[in-house]
Amino acid sequence: MKSTKYVAGALLLATVAGAAAVASAVPAQYADGVVSAVNYDGRTLTLGNNTYRVRAAGELTEVNAGDQVDVAYITEGGQRIAIAITLRPQS
C-alpha cells in the first residue's frame, strides 16, 4: 500500500512537471485584425505591417484579404509562424 502511494505521487509529480515544461516551451502570442494580403504560394498572410507564415498552404484556403481574423503565433528564426487562424464573423 505504501509503495502504491509513492508510485502515484511520483506519477502525479512527473505529469505536473511535464505539463509545466510543455506550457513554457513555446509561448504563443496573439494578434487580431483585418487581413491586408494573402500569398497562397508563399504561405503568408499580412495583418497591418506584420506578416505571418503558415506551415501548410491549405491553412489559408478560407482566408481572404478583408477578412477579420484572430491569429495565434510563435516566433521561430525571426519569423512569425501562425499556429491557429480563426475567422471572425463579419459585422
PDB file of C-alpha atoms in Angstrom:
ATOM      1  CA  MET A   1       0.000   0.000   0.000  1.00  0.00           C
ATOM      2  CA  LYS A   2       2.839   2.364   0.897  1.00  0.00           C
ATOM      3  CA  SER A   3       4.641   1.770  -2.419  1.00  0.00           C
ATOM      4  CA  THR A   4       1.393   2.438  -4.321  1.00  0.00           C
ATOM      5  CA  LYS A   5       1.187   5.885  -2.727  1.00  0.00           C
ATOM      6  CA  TYR A   6       4.803   6.634  -3.694  1.00  0.00           C
ATOM      7  CA  VAL A   7       4.234   5.498  -7.289  1.00  0.00           C
ATOM      8  CA  ALA A   8       1.012   7.520  -7.574  1.00  0.00           C
ATOM      9  CA  GLY A   9       2.755  10.549  -6.095  1.00  0.00           C
ATOM     10  CA  ALA A  10       5.714  10.181  -8.444  1.00  0.00           C
ATOM     11  CA  LEU A  11       3.410   9.868 -11.473  1.00  0.00           C
ATOM     12  CA  LEU A  12       1.460  12.955 -10.423  1.00  0.00           C
ATOM     13  CA  LEU A  13       4.666  14.923  -9.938  1.00  0.00           C
ATOM     14  CA  ALA A  14       6.021  13.772 -13.323  1.00  0.00           C
ATOM     15  CA  THR A  15       2.734  14.704 -15.021  1.00  0.00           C
ATOM     16  CA  VAL A  16       2.660  18.178 -13.462  1.00  0.00           C
ATOM     17  CA  ALA A  17       6.348  18.772 -14.254  1.00  0.00           C
ATOM     18  CA  GLY A  18       5.862  17.570 -17.828  1.00  0.00           C
ATOM     19  CA  ALA A  19       2.829  19.780 -18.369  1.00  0.00           C
ATOM     20  CA  ALA A  20       4.706  22.793 -16.997  1.00  0.00           C
ATOM     21  CA  ALA A  21       7.661  22.100 -19.297  1.00  0.00           C
ATOM     22  CA  VAL A  22       5.408  21.886 -22.355  1.00  0.00           C
ATOM     23  CA  ALA A  23       3.475  25.006 -21.400  1.00  0.00           C
ATOM     24  CA  SER A  24       6.655  27.052 -21.012  1.00  0.00           C
ATOM     25  CA  ALA A  25       8.445  25.617 -24.045  1.00  0.00           C
ATOM     26  CA  VAL A  26       6.617  27.602 -26.757  1.00  0.00           C
ATOM     27  CA  PRO A  27       4.604  30.558 -25.508  1.00  0.00           C
ATOM     28  CA  ALA A  28       2.085  31.656 -28.115  1.00  0.00           C
ATOM     29  CA  GLN A  29       1.428  35.275 -28.902  1.00  0.00           C
ATOM     30  CA  TYR A  30      -1.806  36.663 -30.297  1.00  0.00           C
ATOM     31  CA  ALA A  31      -2.838  39.220 -32.885  1.00  0.00           C
ATOM     32  CA  ASP A  32      -6.113  40.229 -34.464  1.00  0.00           C
ATOM     33  CA  GLY A  33      -7.180  42.488 -37.249  1.00  0.00           C
ATOM     34  CA  VAL A  34      -8.122  42.753 -40.896  1.00  0.00           C
ATOM     35  CA  VAL A  35      -6.151  40.700 -43.404  1.00  0.00           C
ATOM     36  CA  SER A  36      -4.487  43.116 -45.812  1.00  0.00           C
ATOM     37  CA  ALA A  37      -2.848  40.464 -48.029  1.00  0.00           C
ATOM     38  CA  VAL A  38      -2.706  36.705 -48.558  1.00  0.00           C
ATOM     39  CA  ASN A  39       0.061  34.983 -50.513  1.00  0.00           C
ATOM     40  CA  TYR A  40      -1.168  31.434 -51.076  1.00  0.00           C
ATOM     41  CA  ASP A  41       2.004  30.306 -52.895  1.00  0.00           C
ATOM     42  CA  GLY A  42       4.277  31.886 -50.290  1.00  0.00           C
ATOM     43  CA  ARG A  43       2.056  30.622 -47.446  1.00  0.00           C
ATOM     44  CA  THR A  44       1.791  34.018 -45.744  1.00  0.00           C
ATOM     45  CA  LEU A  45      -0.894  36.404 -44.577  1.00  0.00           C
ATOM     46  CA  THR A  46      -0.447  40.012 -43.581  1.00  0.00           C
ATOM     47  CA  LEU A  47      -2.248  41.948 -40.861  1.00  0.00           C
ATOM     48  CA  GLY A  48      -1.258  45.607 -40.926  1.00  0.00           C
ATOM     49  CA  ASN A  49       2.563  45.696 -41.020  1.00  0.00           C
ATOM     50  CA  ASN A  50       3.063  42.123 -39.767  1.00  0.00           C
ATOM     51  CA  THR A  51       3.396  39.027 -41.912  1.00  0.00           C
ATOM     52  CA  TYR A  52       2.648  35.529 -40.598  1.00  0.00           C
ATOM     53  CA  ARG A  53       3.789  32.308 -42.268  1.00  0.00           C
ATOM     54  CA  VAL A  54       1.744  29.103 -42.122  1.00  0.00           C
ATOM     55  CA  ARG A  55       3.289  25.648 -42.312  1.00  0.00           C
ATOM     56  CA  ALA A  56       0.907  24.325 -44.988  1.00  0.00           C
ATOM     57  CA  ALA A  57      -0.743  26.241 -47.831  1.00  0.00           C
ATOM     58  CA  GLY A  58      -4.069  24.546 -47.052  1.00  0.00           C
ATOM     59  CA  GLU A  59      -4.304  26.559 -43.830  1.00  0.00           C
ATOM     60  CA  LEU A  60      -5.099  29.665 -45.887  1.00  0.00           C
ATOM     61  CA  THR A  61      -7.832  28.259 -48.146  1.00  0.00           C
ATOM     62  CA  GLU A  62     -10.618  30.097 -46.299  1.00  0.00           C
ATOM     63  CA  VAL A  63      -8.684  33.328 -45.660  1.00  0.00           C
ATOM     64  CA  ASN A  64      -9.029  36.338 -47.965  1.00  0.00           C
ATOM     65  CA  ALA A  65      -7.944  39.971 -47.885  1.00  0.00           C
ATOM     66  CA  GLY A  66     -10.523  41.960 -45.930  1.00  0.00           C
ATOM     67  CA  ASP A  67     -11.356  39.116 -43.515  1.00  0.00           C
ATOM     68  CA  GLN A  68     -11.294  39.779 -39.775  1.00  0.00           C
ATOM     69  CA  VAL A  69      -9.083  37.167 -38.067  1.00  0.00           C
ATOM     70  CA  ASP A  70      -7.519  36.186 -34.776  1.00  0.00           C
ATOM     71  CA  VAL A  71      -4.020  34.694 -35.098  1.00  0.00           C
ATOM     72  CA  ALA A  72      -2.094  32.686 -32.518  1.00  0.00           C
ATOM     73  CA  TYR A  73       1.566  32.518 -33.457  1.00  0.00           C
ATOM     74  CA  ILE A  74       5.056  31.662 -32.308  1.00  0.00           C
ATOM     75  CA  THR A  75       8.331  33.189 -33.402  1.00  0.00           C
ATOM     76  CA  GLU A  76      10.938  30.904 -34.975  1.00  0.00           C
ATOM     77  CA  GLY A  77      14.111  32.187 -36.584  1.00  0.00           C
ATOM     78  CA  GLY A  78      12.780  35.738 -36.543  1.00  0.00           C
ATOM     79  CA  GLN A  79       9.592  34.782 -38.413  1.00  0.00           C
ATOM     80  CA  ARG A  80       6.053  34.768 -37.058  1.00  0.00           C
ATOM     81  CA  ILE A  81       4.592  31.288 -37.585  1.00  0.00           C
ATOM     82  CA  ALA A  82       0.785  31.125 -37.337  1.00  0.00           C
ATOM     83  CA  ILE A  83      -0.305  28.103 -35.325  1.00  0.00           C
ATOM     84  CA  ALA A  84      -4.026  28.951 -35.400  1.00  0.00           C
ATOM     85  CA  ILE A  85      -6.082  31.308 -37.559  1.00  0.00           C
ATOM     86  CA  THR A  86      -9.694  31.964 -36.639  1.00  0.00           C
ATOM     87  CA  LEU A  87     -12.039  33.823 -38.957  1.00  0.00           C
ATOM     88  CA  ARG A  88     -14.244  36.296 -37.104  1.00  0.00           C
ATOM     89  CA  PRO A  89     -17.826  36.859 -38.188  1.00  0.00           C
ATOM     90  CA  GLN A  90     -18.350  39.830 -40.481  1.00  0.00           C
ATOM     91  CA  SER A  91     -20.297  42.585 -38.764  1.00  0.00           C
TER      92      SER A  91
END
